[in-house]
Amino acid sequence: MGKVVFNMSMSLDGFVAGPNDEVDRLFGWYFSGDTELTFPGTEMVFKLSRPSADLLREAAGTIGAIVTGRRTFDLAGAWGGHPPLGVPHFVLTHRAPQEWVKPGSPFTFVTDGIAGAVTQAKQIAGEKDVAVSSASTLQQCLQAGLVDELDIDLVPILLGAGVRLFDHLGTEPVELEQTRVIEGQGVTHLRFRVVK
Ligand SMILES: NC(=O)c1ccc[n+]([C@@H]2O[C@H](COP(=O)([O-])OP(=O)(O)OC[C@H]3O[C@@H](n4cnc5c(N)ncnc54)[C@H](OP(=O)(O)O)[C@@H]3O)[C@@H](O)[C@H]2O)c1
């Protein structure tokens, strides 16, 4: 069984998007290097520094399913039906969008809570990891003790306002062990193990 890992880009002051859900300033590092990278199923060409490209390649090989939230799904326009890394996505929502509930859809809509979403994603991912990739789903995973590792792509900007990553966590401290630091171009890739 693989791990449950989290990955998002975050500003130095802890935001994963600006006040209008904009992510352009946080995603600059995907296009600021000279190493081109593409993924199966999408025409998007990333231009990364070598260390960031190596990390993304590694992630593409180890992630078998993704858990996210309905806002991310809607804001991304369902990724035009070609979600990141081409792996099955489990989308937490109160109401499934019927146009994507069909045979062959890369999306499974989960209405019974975070534990159900992670369990289903783990079954599909098998030996590979499950990636959690939205703020609200990470918060729920941390509260439920479901996440093993945090990968934060730390971007050197203070956004000042927006969608805060580490909100609604309750009052109990969550202990972390830093296990990796890699410098990219316009980003520092941080990895922490959640101490359980
Ligand atoms: N920096 C990055 O790397 C990055 C990457 C992707 C996205 N983003 C940004 O992240 C933001 C979105 O994240 P978010 O945390 O605000 O929203 P989110 O997790 O994507 O979606 C939240 C929504 O998911 C549904 N949901 C969540 N938990 C649920 C549960 N337990 N049961 C049923 N439904 C549940 C609810 O939608 P319903 O009630 O409507 O069903 C809820 O309003 C956006 O601003 C986006 O631009 C940043």
mmCIF file of C-alpha atoms and ligand atoms in Angstrom:
data_model
loop_
_atom_site.group_PDB
_atom_site.id
_atom_site.type_symbol
_atom_site.label_atom_id
_atom_site.label_comp_id
_atom_site.label_asym_id
_atom_site.label_seq_id
_atom_site.Cartn_x
_atom_site.Cartn_y
_atom_site.Cartn_z
ATOM 1 C CA MET A 1 0.000 0.000 0.000
ATOM 2 C CA GLY A 2 1.372 3.427 -0.941
ATOM 3 C CA LYS A 3 1.441 6.596 1.154
ATOM 4 C CA VAL A 4 -1.021 9.471 1.333
ATOM 5 C CA VAL A 5 0.922 12.557 0.305
ATOM 6 C CA PHE A 6 -0.079 16.169 -0.077
ATOM 7 C CA ASN A 7 1.265 18.534 -2.719
ATOM 8 C CA MET A 8 0.484 22.166 -3.536
ATOM 9 C CA SER A 9 2.303 25.423 -4.247
ATOM 10 C CA MET A 10 2.138 27.828 -1.306
ATOM 11 C CA SER A 11 3.192 31.453 -0.779
ATOM 12 C CA LEU A 12 5.602 32.236 2.041
ATOM 13 C CA ASP A 13 2.637 33.621 4.023
ATOM 14 C CA GLY A 14 0.664 30.407 3.658
ATOM 15 C CA PHE A 15 -1.773 30.944 0.766
ATOM 16 C CA VAL A 16 -2.470 28.486 -2.065
ATOM 17 C CA ALA A 17 -4.415 31.047 -4.106
ATOM 18 C CA GLY A 18 -5.131 34.756 -4.080
ATOM 19 C CA PRO A 19 -8.438 36.381 -3.023
ATOM 20 C CA ASN A 20 -10.077 35.537 -6.369
ATOM 21 C CA ASP A 21 -8.685 31.988 -6.490
ATOM 22 C CA GLU A 22 -5.861 33.101 -8.790
ATOM 23 C CA VAL A 23 -2.765 30.886 -8.836
ATOM 24 C CA ASP A 24 -0.678 32.512 -11.583
ATOM 25 C CA ARG A 25 1.880 34.015 -9.172
ATOM 26 C CA LEU A 26 2.259 30.650 -7.424
ATOM 27 C CA PHE A 27 2.651 28.664 -10.638
ATOM 28 C CA GLY A 28 5.373 30.816 -12.238
ATOM 29 C CA TRP A 29 8.036 28.202 -11.414
ATOM 30 C CA TYR A 30 6.337 25.706 -13.728
ATOM 31 C CA PHE A 31 7.339 27.929 -16.648
ATOM 32 C CA SER A 32 10.569 29.626 -15.568
ATOM 33 C CA GLY A 33 13.216 27.049 -16.468
ATOM 34 C CA ASP A 34 14.688 25.521 -19.589
ATOM 35 C CA THR A 35 13.818 21.838 -19.066
ATOM 36 C CA GLU A 36 10.677 20.964 -21.008
ATOM 37 C CA LEU A 37 8.322 18.399 -19.540
ATOM 38 C CA THR A 38 5.018 16.998 -20.780
ATOM 39 C CA PHE A 39 2.691 14.383 -19.343
ATOM 40 C CA PRO A 40 0.604 11.803 -21.165
ATOM 41 C CA GLY A 41 -2.956 12.892 -21.924
ATOM 42 C CA THR A 42 -2.291 16.648 -21.910
ATOM 43 C CA GLU A 43 -0.719 19.067 -24.353
ATOM 44 C CA MET A 44 0.586 21.364 -21.602
ATOM 45 C CA VAL A 45 4.365 21.907 -21.837
ATOM 46 C CA PHE A 46 6.065 22.788 -18.555
ATOM 47 C CA LYS A 47 9.396 24.639 -18.614
ATOM 48 C CA LEU A 48 11.131 23.861 -15.377
ATOM 49 C CA SER A 49 14.512 24.109 -13.743
ATOM 50 C CA ARG A 50 16.273 20.737 -13.791
ATOM 51 C CA PRO A 51 15.667 19.961 -10.060
ATOM 52 C CA SER A 52 11.939 20.799 -10.362
ATOM 53 C CA ALA A 53 11.623 18.711 -13.542
ATOM 54 C CA ASP A 54 13.264 15.742 -11.801
ATOM 55 C CA LEU A 55 10.809 16.066 -8.914
ATOM 56 C CA LEU A 56 7.750 16.228 -11.176
ATOM 57 C CA ARG A 57 8.954 13.183 -13.117
ATOM 58 C CA GLU A 58 9.385 11.317 -9.844
ATOM 59 C CA ALA A 59 5.868 12.312 -8.709
ATOM 60 C CA ALA A 60 4.379 11.220 -12.028
ATOM 61 C CA GLY A 61 5.851 7.760 -11.452
ATOM 62 C CA THR A 62 4.696 7.348 -7.867
ATOM 63 C CA ILE A 63 1.194 8.871 -7.736
ATOM 64 C CA GLY A 64 -1.638 6.502 -8.584
ATOM 65 C CA ALA A 65 -4.701 8.576 -7.666
ATOM 66 C CA ILE A 66 -5.578 12.097 -6.562
ATOM 67 C CA VAL A 67 -8.095 13.339 -3.990
ATOM 68 C CA THR A 68 -9.315 16.901 -4.400
ATOM 69 C CA GLY A 69 -12.298 19.141 -3.718
ATOM 70 C CA ARG A 70 -15.158 20.385 -5.824
ATOM 71 C CA ARG A 71 -13.897 23.984 -5.980
ATOM 72 C CA THR A 72 -10.583 22.913 -7.484
ATOM 73 C CA PHE A 73 -12.429 20.671 -9.947
ATOM 74 C CA ASP A 74 -14.782 23.499 -10.988
ATOM 75 C CA LEU A 75 -12.057 26.181 -11.166
ATOM 76 C CA ALA A 76 -9.955 23.918 -13.395
ATOM 77 C CA GLY A 77 -12.947 23.329 -15.701
ATOM 78 C CA ALA A 78 -12.559 19.590 -14.990
ATOM 79 C CA TRP A 79 -9.168 19.958 -16.730
ATOM 80 C CA GLY A 80 -11.089 19.508 -19.964
ATOM 81 C CA GLY A 81 -11.474 15.838 -19.017
ATOM 82 C CA HIS A 82 -7.677 15.314 -18.813
ATOM 83 C CA PRO A 83 -6.777 15.699 -15.128
ATOM 84 C CA PRO A 84 -3.185 16.123 -13.883
ATOM 85 C CA LEU A 85 -0.867 13.119 -14.343
ATOM 86 C CA GLY A 86 -3.690 11.262 -16.116
ATOM 87 C CA VAL A 87 -4.590 9.389 -12.939
ATOM 88 C CA PRO A 88 -8.081 8.794 -11.469
ATOM 89 C CA HIS A 89 -9.367 11.745 -9.445
ATOM 90 C CA PHE A 90 -11.643 11.439 -6.413
ATOM 91 C CA VAL A 91 -13.552 14.694 -5.977
ATOM 92 C CA LEU A 92 -15.230 15.475 -2.664
ATOM 93 C CA THR A 93 -18.577 17.163 -3.174
ATOM 94 C CA HIS A 94 -22.094 17.355 -1.830
ATOM 95 C CA ARG A 95 -23.549 16.909 -5.335
ATOM 96 C CA ALA A 96 -21.929 15.132 -8.264
ATOM 97 C CA PRO A 97 -21.994 16.946 -11.631
ATOM 98 C CA GLN A 98 -23.948 14.453 -13.732
ATOM 99 C CA GLU A 99 -22.125 15.236 -16.993
ATOM 100 C CA TRP A 100 -18.984 13.611 -15.551
ATOM 101 C CA VAL A 101 -20.703 10.581 -14.065
ATOM 102 C CA LYS A 102 -20.283 8.166 -16.941
ATOM 103 C CA PRO A 103 -18.274 5.093 -17.948
ATOM 104 C CA GLY A 104 -14.624 5.957 -18.577
ATOM 105 C CA SER A 105 -14.813 9.223 -16.619
ATOM 106 C CA PRO A 106 -11.509 9.949 -14.825
ATOM 107 C CA PHE A 107 -13.558 11.423 -11.961
ATOM 108 C CA THR A 108 -15.276 9.691 -9.059
ATOM 109 C CA PHE A 109 -17.415 11.991 -6.942
ATOM 110 C CA VAL A 110 -17.388 11.190 -3.249
ATOM 111 C CA THR A 111 -20.193 12.440 -1.006
ATOM 112 C CA ASP A 112 -19.528 10.476 2.182
ATOM 113 C CA GLY A 113 -16.518 12.381 3.502
ATOM 114 C CA ILE A 114 -12.733 12.438 3.369
ATOM 115 C CA ALA A 115 -12.158 8.950 4.801
ATOM 116 C CA GLY A 116 -14.288 7.417 2.049
ATOM 117 C CA ALA A 117 -12.449 9.404 -0.620
ATOM 118 C CA VAL A 118 -9.016 8.338 0.647
ATOM 119 C CA THR A 119 -10.102 4.690 0.997
ATOM 120 C CA GLN A 120 -11.419 4.565 -2.579
ATOM 121 C CA ALA A 121 -8.332 6.346 -3.921
ATOM 122 C CA LYS A 122 -6.025 3.906 -2.087
ATOM 123 C CA GLN A 123 -7.837 0.931 -3.603
ATOM 124 C CA ILE A 124 -7.252 2.291 -7.115
ATOM 125 C CA ALA A 125 -3.669 3.453 -6.437
ATOM 126 C CA GLY A 126 -2.596 0.034 -5.075
ATOM 127 C CA GLU A 127 1.148 0.169 -4.402
ATOM 128 C CA LYS A 128 1.361 3.766 -5.614
ATOM 129 C CA ASP A 129 0.729 6.890 -3.544
ATOM 130 C CA VAL A 130 -2.494 8.876 -3.198
ATOM 131 C CA ALA A 131 -1.968 12.637 -3.585
ATOM 132 C CA VAL A 132 -4.248 15.069 -1.790
ATOM 133 C CA SER A 133 -4.359 18.377 -3.617
ATOM 134 C CA SER A 134 -6.662 21.028 -2.242
ATOM 135 C CA ALA A 135 -6.665 23.088 0.927
ATOM 136 C CA SER A 136 -9.946 21.821 2.375
ATOM 137 C CA THR A 137 -9.130 18.171 1.675
ATOM 138 C CA LEU A 138 -5.687 18.509 3.286
ATOM 139 C CA GLN A 139 -7.251 20.124 6.364
ATOM 140 C CA GLN A 140 -9.713 17.243 6.685
ATOM 141 C CA CYS A 141 -6.935 14.681 6.172
ATOM 142 C CA LEU A 142 -4.784 16.292 8.866
ATOM 143 C CA GLN A 143 -7.706 16.375 11.295
ATOM 144 C CA ALA A 144 -8.441 12.697 10.616
ATOM 145 C CA GLY A 145 -4.794 11.601 10.752
ATOM 146 C CA LEU A 146 -4.945 10.359 7.154
ATOM 147 C CA VAL A 147 -1.910 12.048 5.613
ATOM 148 C CA ASP A 148 1.658 10.684 5.760
ATOM 149 C CA GLU A 149 3.713 13.346 3.990
ATOM 150 C CA LEU A 150 3.461 17.020 3.007
ATOM 151 C CA ASP A 151 5.166 18.250 -0.160
ATOM 152 C CA ILE A 152 5.044 22.033 -0.195
ATOM 153 C CA ASP A 153 6.322 23.952 -3.218
ATOM 154 C CA LEU A 154 7.210 27.148 -1.369
ATOM 155 C CA VAL A 155 7.082 30.253 -3.546
ATOM 156 C CA PRO A 156 8.910 33.413 -2.425
ATOM 157 C CA ILE A 157 5.976 35.806 -2.408
ATOM 158 C CA LEU A 158 3.720 37.278 0.266
ATOM 159 C CA LEU A 159 0.198 37.185 -1.200
ATOM 160 C CA GLY A 160 -1.351 38.922 1.813
ATOM 161 C CA ALA A 161 -4.814 37.414 1.302
ATOM 162 C CA GLY A 162 -6.501 34.483 -0.357
ATOM 163 C CA VAL A 163 -7.088 30.791 0.315
ATOM 164 C CA ARG A 164 -5.139 29.860 3.410
ATOM 165 C CA LEU A 165 -3.657 26.355 3.451
ATOM 166 C CA PHE A 166 -3.353 25.673 7.156
ATOM 167 C CA ASP A 167 -6.799 26.836 8.292
ATOM 168 C CA HIS A 168 -9.417 25.021 10.387
ATOM 169 C CA LEU A 169 -6.935 22.571 11.853
ATOM 170 C CA GLY A 170 -8.186 22.641 15.421
ATOM 171 C CA THR A 171 -6.011 23.294 18.423
ATOM 172 C CA GLU A 172 -3.817 20.171 18.574
ATOM 173 C CA PRO A 173 -0.310 20.717 17.175
ATOM 174 C CA VAL A 174 0.669 18.528 14.224
ATOM 175 C CA GLU A 175 4.306 17.440 14.527
ATOM 176 C CA LEU A 176 6.346 17.311 11.347
ATOM 177 C CA GLU A 177 9.798 16.025 10.482
ATOM 178 C CA GLN A 178 11.516 17.788 7.592
ATOM 179 C CA THR A 179 12.863 15.115 5.257
ATOM 180 C CA ARG A 180 13.840 16.960 2.072
ATOM 181 C CA VAL A 181 14.715 20.433 0.751
ATOM 182 C CA ILE A 182 15.359 20.983 -2.953
ATOM 183 C CA GLU A 183 15.996 24.369 -4.538
ATOM 184 C CA GLY A 184 14.337 25.027 -7.875
ATOM 185 C CA GLN A 185 14.048 28.230 -9.888
ATOM 186 C CA GLY A 186 11.533 30.487 -8.068
ATOM 187 C CA VAL A 187 10.515 27.698 -5.704
ATOM 188 C CA THR A 188 11.822 25.635 -2.815
ATOM 189 C CA HIS A 189 10.483 22.087 -2.653
ATOM 190 C CA LEU A 190 9.941 21.099 0.979
ATOM 191 C CA ARG A 191 8.990 17.649 2.218
ATOM 192 C CA PHE A 192 7.757 16.835 5.706
ATOM 193 C CA ARG A 193 6.764 13.527 7.277
ATOM 194 C CA VAL A 194 3.728 13.767 9.541
ATOM 195 C CA VAL A 195 4.791 12.338 12.885
ATOM 196 C CA LYS A 196 2.066 9.968 14.131
HETATM 197 N N1 LIG B 1 -1.480 26.404 -5.150
HETATM 198 C C1 LIG B 1 -1.813 25.265 -5.708
HETATM 199 O O1 LIG B 1 -0.985 24.358 -5.913
HETATM 200 C C2 LIG B 1 -3.259 25.054 -6.117
HETATM 201 C C3 LIG B 1 -3.618 23.926 -6.847
HETATM 202 C C4 LIG B 1 -4.960 23.731 -7.144
HETATM 203 C C5 LIG B 1 -5.921 24.629 -6.672
HETATM 204 N N2 LIG B 1 -5.528 25.725 -5.970
HETATM 205 C C6 LIG B 1 -6.498 26.675 -5.414
HETATM 206 O O2 LIG B 1 -7.078 26.060 -4.270
HETATM 207 C C7 LIG B 1 -8.394 26.621 -4.060
HETATM 208 C C8 LIG B 1 -9.391 25.483 -3.918
HETATM 209 O O3 LIG B 1 -9.157 24.805 -2.724
HETATM 210 P P1 LIG B 1 -10.225 24.873 -1.547
HETATM 211 O O4 LIG B 1 -9.613 24.185 -0.414
HETATM 212 O O5 LIG B 1 -10.707 26.262 -1.411
HETATM 213 O O6 LIG B 1 -11.459 24.066 -2.149
HETATM 214 P P2 LIG B 1 -11.581 22.530 -2.564
HETATM 215 O O7 LIG B 1 -11.076 21.648 -1.496
HETATM 216 O O8 LIG B 1 -11.054 22.363 -3.939
HETATM 217 O O9 LIG B 1 -13.170 22.406 -2.662
HETATM 218 C C9 LIG B 1 -13.976 22.641 -1.535
HETATM 219 C C10 LIG B 1 -15.347 22.074 -1.853
HETATM 220 O O10 LIG B 1 -15.276 20.644 -1.963
HETATM 221 C C11 LIG B 1 -16.447 20.073 -1.428
HETATM 222 N N3 LIG B 1 -16.082 19.320 -0.233
HETATM 223 C C12 LIG B 1 -14.932 19.415 0.499
HETATM 224 N N4 LIG B 1 -14.958 18.560 1.518
HETATM 225 C C13 LIG B 1 -16.139 17.904 1.452
HETATM 226 C C14 LIG B 1 -16.752 16.875 2.233
HETATM 227 N N5 LIG B 1 -16.149 16.357 3.304
HETATM 228 N N6 LIG B 1 -17.982 16.417 1.866
HETATM 229 C C15 LIG B 1 -18.590 16.921 0.767
HETATM 230 N N7 LIG B 1 -18.060 17.905 -0.013
HETATM 231 C C16 LIG B 1 -16.859 18.382 0.324
HETATM 232 C C17 LIG B 1 -17.385 21.221 -1.114
HETATM 233 O O11 LIG B 1 -18.038 21.545 -2.344
HETATM 234 P P3 LIG B 1 -19.628 21.436 -2.626
HETATM 235 O O12 LIG B 1 -20.327 21.652 -1.318
HETATM 236 O O13 LIG B 1 -19.871 22.529 -3.634
HETATM 237 O O14 LIG B 1 -19.880 20.119 -3.213
HETATM 238 C C18 LIG B 1 -16.390 22.331 -0.786
HETATM 239 O O15 LIG B 1 -16.924 23.625 -0.910
HETATM 240 C C19 LIG B 1 -8.679 27.485 -5.264
HETATM 241 O O16 LIG B 1 -8.445 28.837 -4.921
HETATM 242 C C20 LIG B 1 -7.671 27.015 -6.292
HETATM 243 O O17 LIG B 1 -7.351 28.029 -7.216
HETATM 244 C C21 LIG B 1 -4.228 25.947 -5.679
#
